[in-house]
C-alpha positions as a LaTeX table, in Angstrom:
\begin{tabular}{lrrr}
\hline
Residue & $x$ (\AA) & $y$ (\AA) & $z$ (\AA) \\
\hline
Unk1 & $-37.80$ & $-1.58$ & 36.22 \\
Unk2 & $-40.61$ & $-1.79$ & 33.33 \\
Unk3 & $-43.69$ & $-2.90$ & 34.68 \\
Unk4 & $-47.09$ & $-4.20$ & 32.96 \\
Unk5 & $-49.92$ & $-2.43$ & 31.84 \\
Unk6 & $-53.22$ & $-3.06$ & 32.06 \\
Unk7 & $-54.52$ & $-1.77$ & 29.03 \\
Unk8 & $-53.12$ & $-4.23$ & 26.27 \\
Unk9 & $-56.52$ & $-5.46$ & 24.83 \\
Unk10 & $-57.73$ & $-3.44$ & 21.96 \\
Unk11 & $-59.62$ & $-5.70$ & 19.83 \\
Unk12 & $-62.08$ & $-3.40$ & 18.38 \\
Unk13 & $-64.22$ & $-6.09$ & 16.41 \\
Unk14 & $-67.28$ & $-6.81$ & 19.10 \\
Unk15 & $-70.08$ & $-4.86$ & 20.65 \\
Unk16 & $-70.88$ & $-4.64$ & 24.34 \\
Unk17 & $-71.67$ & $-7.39$ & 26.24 \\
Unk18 & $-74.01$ & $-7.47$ & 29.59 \\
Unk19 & $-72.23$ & $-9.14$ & 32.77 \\
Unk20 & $-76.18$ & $-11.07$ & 32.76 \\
Unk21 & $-75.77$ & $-11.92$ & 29.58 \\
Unk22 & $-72.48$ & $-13.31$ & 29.96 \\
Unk23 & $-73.61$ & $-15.28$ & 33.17 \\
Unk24 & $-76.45$ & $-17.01$ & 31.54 \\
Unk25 & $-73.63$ & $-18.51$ & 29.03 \\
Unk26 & $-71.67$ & $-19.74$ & 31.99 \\
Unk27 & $-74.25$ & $-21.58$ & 33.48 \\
Unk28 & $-75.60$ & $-23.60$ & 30.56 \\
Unk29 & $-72.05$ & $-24.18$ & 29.09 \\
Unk30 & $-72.32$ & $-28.00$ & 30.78 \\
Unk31 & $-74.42$ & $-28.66$ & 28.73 \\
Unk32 & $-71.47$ & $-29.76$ & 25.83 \\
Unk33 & $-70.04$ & $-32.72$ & 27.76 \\
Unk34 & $-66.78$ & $-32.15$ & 25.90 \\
Unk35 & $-66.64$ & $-27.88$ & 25.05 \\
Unk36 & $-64.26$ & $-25.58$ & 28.04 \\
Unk37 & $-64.88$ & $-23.00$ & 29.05 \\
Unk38 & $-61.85$ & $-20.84$ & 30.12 \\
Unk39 & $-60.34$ & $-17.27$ & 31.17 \\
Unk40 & $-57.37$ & $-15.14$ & 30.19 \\
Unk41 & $-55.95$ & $-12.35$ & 32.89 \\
Unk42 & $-53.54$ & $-9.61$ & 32.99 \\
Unk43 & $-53.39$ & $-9.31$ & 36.33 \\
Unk44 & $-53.16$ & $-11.55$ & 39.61 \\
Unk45 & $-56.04$ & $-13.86$ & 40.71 \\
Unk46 & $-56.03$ & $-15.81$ & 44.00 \\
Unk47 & $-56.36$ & $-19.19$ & 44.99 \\
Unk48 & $-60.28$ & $-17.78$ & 46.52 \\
Unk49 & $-60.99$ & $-16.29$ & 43.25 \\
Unk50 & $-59.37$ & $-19.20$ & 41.21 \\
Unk51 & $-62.14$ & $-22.03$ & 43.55 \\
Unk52 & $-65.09$ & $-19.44$ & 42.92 \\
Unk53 & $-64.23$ & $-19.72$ & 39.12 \\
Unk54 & $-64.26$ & $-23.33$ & 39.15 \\
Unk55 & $-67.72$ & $-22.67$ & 40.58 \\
Unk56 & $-68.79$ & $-21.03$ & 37.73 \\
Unk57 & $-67.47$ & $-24.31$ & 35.18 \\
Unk58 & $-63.88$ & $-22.74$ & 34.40 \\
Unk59 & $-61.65$ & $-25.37$ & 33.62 \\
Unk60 & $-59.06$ & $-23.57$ & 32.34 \\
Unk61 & $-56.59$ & $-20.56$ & 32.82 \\
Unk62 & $-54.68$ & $-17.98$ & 30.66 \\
Unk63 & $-52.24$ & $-16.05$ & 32.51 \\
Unk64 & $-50.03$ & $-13.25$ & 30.75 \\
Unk65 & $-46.75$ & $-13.82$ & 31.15 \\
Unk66 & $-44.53$ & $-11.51$ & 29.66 \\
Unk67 & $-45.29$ & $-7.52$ & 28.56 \\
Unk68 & $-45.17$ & $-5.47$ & 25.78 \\
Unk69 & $-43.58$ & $-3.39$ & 27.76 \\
Unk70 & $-40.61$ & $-5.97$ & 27.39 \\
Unk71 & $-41.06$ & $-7.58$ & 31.43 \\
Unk72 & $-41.97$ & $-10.76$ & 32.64 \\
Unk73 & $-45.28$ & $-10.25$ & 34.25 \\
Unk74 & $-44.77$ & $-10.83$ & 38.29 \\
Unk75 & $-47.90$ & $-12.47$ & 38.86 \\
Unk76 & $-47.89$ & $-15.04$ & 36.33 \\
Unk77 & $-46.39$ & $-18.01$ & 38.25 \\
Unk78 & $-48.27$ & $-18.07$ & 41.41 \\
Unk79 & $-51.85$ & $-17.83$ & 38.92 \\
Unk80 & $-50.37$ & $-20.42$ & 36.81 \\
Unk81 & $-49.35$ & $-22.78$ & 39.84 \\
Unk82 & $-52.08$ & $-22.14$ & 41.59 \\
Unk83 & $-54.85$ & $-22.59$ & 39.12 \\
Unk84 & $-52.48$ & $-26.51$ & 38.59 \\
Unk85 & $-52.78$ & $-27.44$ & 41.83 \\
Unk86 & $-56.53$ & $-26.81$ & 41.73 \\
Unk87 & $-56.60$ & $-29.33$ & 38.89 \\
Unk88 & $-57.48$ & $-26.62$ & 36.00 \\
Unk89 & $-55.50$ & $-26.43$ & 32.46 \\
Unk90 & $-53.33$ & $-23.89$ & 31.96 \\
Unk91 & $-51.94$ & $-22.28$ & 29.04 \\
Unk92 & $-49.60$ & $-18.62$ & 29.01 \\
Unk93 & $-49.65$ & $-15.53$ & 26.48 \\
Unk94 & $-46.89$ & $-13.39$ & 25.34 \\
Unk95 & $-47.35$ & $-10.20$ & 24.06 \\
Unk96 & $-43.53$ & $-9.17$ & 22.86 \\
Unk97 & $-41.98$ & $-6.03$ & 23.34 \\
Unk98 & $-41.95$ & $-4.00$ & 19.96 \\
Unk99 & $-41.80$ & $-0.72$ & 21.01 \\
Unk100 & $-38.78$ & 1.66 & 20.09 \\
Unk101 & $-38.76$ & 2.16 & 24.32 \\
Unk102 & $-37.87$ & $-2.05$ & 24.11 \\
Unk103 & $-34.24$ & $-2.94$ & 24.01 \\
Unk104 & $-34.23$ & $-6.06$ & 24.34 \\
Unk105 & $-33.59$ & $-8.27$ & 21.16 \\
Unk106 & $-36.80$ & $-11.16$ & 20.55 \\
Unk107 & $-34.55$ & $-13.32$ & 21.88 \\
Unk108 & $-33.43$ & $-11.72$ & 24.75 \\
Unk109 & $-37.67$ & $-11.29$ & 25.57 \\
Unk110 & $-37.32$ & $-15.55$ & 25.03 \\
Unk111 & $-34.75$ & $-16.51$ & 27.23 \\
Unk112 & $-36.37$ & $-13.85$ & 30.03 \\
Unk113 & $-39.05$ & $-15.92$ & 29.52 \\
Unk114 & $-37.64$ & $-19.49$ & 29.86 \\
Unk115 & $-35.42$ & $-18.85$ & 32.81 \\
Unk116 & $-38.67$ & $-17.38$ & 34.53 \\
Unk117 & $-41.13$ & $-20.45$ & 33.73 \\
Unk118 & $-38.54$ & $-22.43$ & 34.29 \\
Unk119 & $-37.13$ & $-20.75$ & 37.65 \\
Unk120 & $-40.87$ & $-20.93$ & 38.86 \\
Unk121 & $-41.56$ & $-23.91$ & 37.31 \\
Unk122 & $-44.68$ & $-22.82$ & 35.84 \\
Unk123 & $-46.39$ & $-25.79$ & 33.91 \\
Unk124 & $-48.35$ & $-25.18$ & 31.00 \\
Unk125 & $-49.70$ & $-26.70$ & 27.93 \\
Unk126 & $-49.30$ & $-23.60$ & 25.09 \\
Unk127 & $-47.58$ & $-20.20$ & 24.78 \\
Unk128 & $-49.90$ & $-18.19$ & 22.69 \\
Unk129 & $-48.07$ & $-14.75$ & 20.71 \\
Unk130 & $-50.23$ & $-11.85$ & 21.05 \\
Unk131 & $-50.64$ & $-10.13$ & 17.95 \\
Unk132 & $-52.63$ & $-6.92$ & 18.31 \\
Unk133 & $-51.94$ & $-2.92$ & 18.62 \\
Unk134 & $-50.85$ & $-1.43$ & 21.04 \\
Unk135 & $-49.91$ & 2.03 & 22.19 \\
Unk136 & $-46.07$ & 1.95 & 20.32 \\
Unk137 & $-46.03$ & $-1.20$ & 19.63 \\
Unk138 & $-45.44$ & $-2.80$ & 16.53 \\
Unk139 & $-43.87$ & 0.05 & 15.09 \\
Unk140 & $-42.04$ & $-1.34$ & 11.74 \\
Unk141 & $-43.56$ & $-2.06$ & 8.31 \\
Unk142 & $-46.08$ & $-4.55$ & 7.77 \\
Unk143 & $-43.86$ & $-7.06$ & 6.23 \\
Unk144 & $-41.12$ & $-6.48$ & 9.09 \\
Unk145 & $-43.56$ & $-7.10$ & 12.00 \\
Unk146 & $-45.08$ & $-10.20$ & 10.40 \\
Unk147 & $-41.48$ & $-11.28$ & 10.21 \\
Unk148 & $-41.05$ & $-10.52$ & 14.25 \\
Unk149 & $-44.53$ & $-12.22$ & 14.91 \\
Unk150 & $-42.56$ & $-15.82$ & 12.81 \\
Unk151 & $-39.15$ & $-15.39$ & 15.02 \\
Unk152 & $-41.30$ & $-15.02$ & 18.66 \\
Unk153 & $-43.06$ & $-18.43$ & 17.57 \\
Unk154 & $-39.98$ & $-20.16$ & 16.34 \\
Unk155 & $-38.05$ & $-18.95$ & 19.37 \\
Unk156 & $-40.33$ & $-19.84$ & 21.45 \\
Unk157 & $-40.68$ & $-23.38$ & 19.85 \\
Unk158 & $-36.78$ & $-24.06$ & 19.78 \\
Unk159 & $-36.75$ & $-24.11$ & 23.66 \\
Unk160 & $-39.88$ & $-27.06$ & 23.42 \\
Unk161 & $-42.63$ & $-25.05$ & 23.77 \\
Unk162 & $-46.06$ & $-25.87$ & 21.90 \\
Unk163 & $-47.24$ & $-22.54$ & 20.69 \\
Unk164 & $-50.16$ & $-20.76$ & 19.22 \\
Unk165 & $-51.13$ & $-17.03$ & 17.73 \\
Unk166 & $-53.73$ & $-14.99$ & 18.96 \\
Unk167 & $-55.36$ & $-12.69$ & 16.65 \\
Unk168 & $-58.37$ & $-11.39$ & 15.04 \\
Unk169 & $-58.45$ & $-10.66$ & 11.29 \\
Unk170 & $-58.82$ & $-6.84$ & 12.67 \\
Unk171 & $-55.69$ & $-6.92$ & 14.58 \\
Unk172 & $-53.84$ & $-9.07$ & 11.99 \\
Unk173 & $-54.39$ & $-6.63$ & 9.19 \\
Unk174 & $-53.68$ & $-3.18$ & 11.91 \\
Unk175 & $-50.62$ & $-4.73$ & 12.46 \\
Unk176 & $-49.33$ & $-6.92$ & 9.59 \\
Unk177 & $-51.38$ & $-5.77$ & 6.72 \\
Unk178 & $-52.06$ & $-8.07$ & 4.32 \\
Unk179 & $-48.88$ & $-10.22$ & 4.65 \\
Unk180 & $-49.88$ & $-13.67$ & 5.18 \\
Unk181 & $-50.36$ & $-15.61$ & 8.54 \\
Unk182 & $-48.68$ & $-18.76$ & 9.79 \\
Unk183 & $-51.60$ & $-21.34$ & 10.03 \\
Unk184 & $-49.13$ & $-23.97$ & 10.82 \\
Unk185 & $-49.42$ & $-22.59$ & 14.78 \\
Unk186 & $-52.99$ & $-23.15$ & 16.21 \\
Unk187 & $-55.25$ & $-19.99$ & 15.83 \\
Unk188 & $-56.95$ & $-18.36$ & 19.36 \\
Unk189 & $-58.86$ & $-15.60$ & 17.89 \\
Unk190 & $-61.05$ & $-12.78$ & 19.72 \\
Unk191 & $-64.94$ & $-11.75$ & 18.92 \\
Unk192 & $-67.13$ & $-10.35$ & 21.59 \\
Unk193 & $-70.46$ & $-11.60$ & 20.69 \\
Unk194 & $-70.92$ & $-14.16$ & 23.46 \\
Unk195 & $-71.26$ & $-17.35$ & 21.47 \\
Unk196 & $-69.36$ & $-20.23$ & 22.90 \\
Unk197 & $-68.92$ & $-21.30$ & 18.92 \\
Unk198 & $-66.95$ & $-20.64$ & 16.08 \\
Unk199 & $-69.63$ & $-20.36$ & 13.93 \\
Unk200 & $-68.96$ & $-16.45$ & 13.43 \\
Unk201 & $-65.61$ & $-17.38$ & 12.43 \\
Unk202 & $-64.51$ & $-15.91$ & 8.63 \\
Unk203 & $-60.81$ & $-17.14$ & 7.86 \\
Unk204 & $-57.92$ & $-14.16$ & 7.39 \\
Unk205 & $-54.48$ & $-14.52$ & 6.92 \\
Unk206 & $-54.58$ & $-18.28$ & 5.68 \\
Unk207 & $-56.01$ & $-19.63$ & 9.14 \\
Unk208 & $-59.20$ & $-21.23$ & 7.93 \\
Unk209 & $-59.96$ & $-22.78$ & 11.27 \\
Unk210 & $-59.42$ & $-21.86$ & 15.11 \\
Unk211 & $-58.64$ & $-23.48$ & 17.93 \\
Unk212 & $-60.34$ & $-20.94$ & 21.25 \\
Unk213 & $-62.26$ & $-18.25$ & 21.06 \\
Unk214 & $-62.02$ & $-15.45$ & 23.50 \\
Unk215 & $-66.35$ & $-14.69$ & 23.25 \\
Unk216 & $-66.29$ & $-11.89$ & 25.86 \\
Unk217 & $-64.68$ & $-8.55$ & 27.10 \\
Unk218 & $-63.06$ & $-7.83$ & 30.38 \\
Unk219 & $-65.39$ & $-7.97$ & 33.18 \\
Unk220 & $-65.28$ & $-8.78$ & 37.35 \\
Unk221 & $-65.86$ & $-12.55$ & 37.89 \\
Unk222 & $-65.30$ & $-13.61$ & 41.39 \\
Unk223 & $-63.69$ & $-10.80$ & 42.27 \\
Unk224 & $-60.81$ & $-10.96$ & 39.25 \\
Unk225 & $-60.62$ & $-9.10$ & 36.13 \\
Unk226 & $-61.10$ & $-12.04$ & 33.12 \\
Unk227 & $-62.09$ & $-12.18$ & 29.51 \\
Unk228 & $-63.76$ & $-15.48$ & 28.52 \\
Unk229 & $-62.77$ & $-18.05$ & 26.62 \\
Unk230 & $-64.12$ & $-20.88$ & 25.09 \\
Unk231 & $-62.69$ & $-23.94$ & 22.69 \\
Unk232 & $-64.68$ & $-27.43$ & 21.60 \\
\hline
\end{tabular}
């Protein structure tokens, strides 16, 4: 059986960040009675590591739920259901299987999906597509995987899912070129410079505005591996 790898996050558009540094953003981030601050995760987190979070002001949780690779990821519904019951918000991200190695049709990857959030009942408010590259992924021409990108989101919307795009203008253009976006789905958009704003924010592909900003690299946060987000 395929498993998930860790190793999905390429975005190459940020310098380093210092865990202090990144600290000293969490604990002023109250200060906005009405901005979130959030993770994403690859990889399990527990109910203990879930309550210290909440310690540190995360209200809200992005779990990965299905693999390039072309698998659901296992750990997905117990983070999602557990980070619910503690009250947080949680959304999900797919990164689709594009690799040559993937046989599974995009809508095959869908319906894997759907019978496992729905199986599991996993709750959540938005499916976000991953867009960025990956180790052979994405392996078409421009025009073709910008084309794939449009038939995960409309899949994924047929079955009553809101959904979003997460991409950076670096990984847009690596992987698409410079075939247009689809600013009709809401924008979540990665740059490491440890701003909770989207001041640093230069359109690309036709999205002129974003919705969450992923403002910091992977790093150990109550004992789970997070990047962290942030949206208004």
């Amino acid at each position: 059986m395929a498993t998930c790898k860790d190793s999905e996050k390429t975005e190459k558009d940020m310098g380093s960040i210092s865990a202090r540094a990144v600290f000293t953003a969490l604990a002023v981030a109250t200060l906005s009675a009405l901005a979130e601050l959030g993770v994403d995760v690859s990889t399990a987190v527990s109910r203990e590591e879930l309550q210290c979070l909440q310690q540190q002001n995360v209200s809200f949780v992005i779990p990965r739920c299905y693999c390039s690779v072309g698998a659901i990821d296992p750990a997905c519904a117990a983070t999602a259901t557990t980070a619910a019951e503690l009250g947080m918000k949680v959304d999900v991200y797919f990164f689709p299987g594009t690799s040559p190695d993937v046989k599974l049709a995009p809508i095959e990857q869908v319906r894997s999906f759907v019978d496992y959030v729905t199986h599991n009942r996993v709750a959540f408010d938005t499916v976000w597509v991953d867009v960025e590259p990956c180790t052979q992924c994405w392996d078409g021409s421009e025009t073709t995987n910008a084309r794939t990108v449009l038939e995960f989101a409309l899949l994924l919307e047929s079955f009553g899912f809101q959904v979003g795009i997460y991409a950076s203008d670096w990984a847009w253009t690596q992987v698409c070129g410079s075939e247009p976006g689809f600013p009709n789905y809401p924008l979540w958009y990665p740059h490491y410079d440890n701003n909770q704003t989207f001041d640093d924010f230069e359109p690309f592909a036709g999205w002129t505005k974003p919705v969450l900003k992923q403002y910091a690299p992977t790093l150990d946060m109550c004992g789970a591996s997070v990047d962290l987000d942030w949206r208004p």
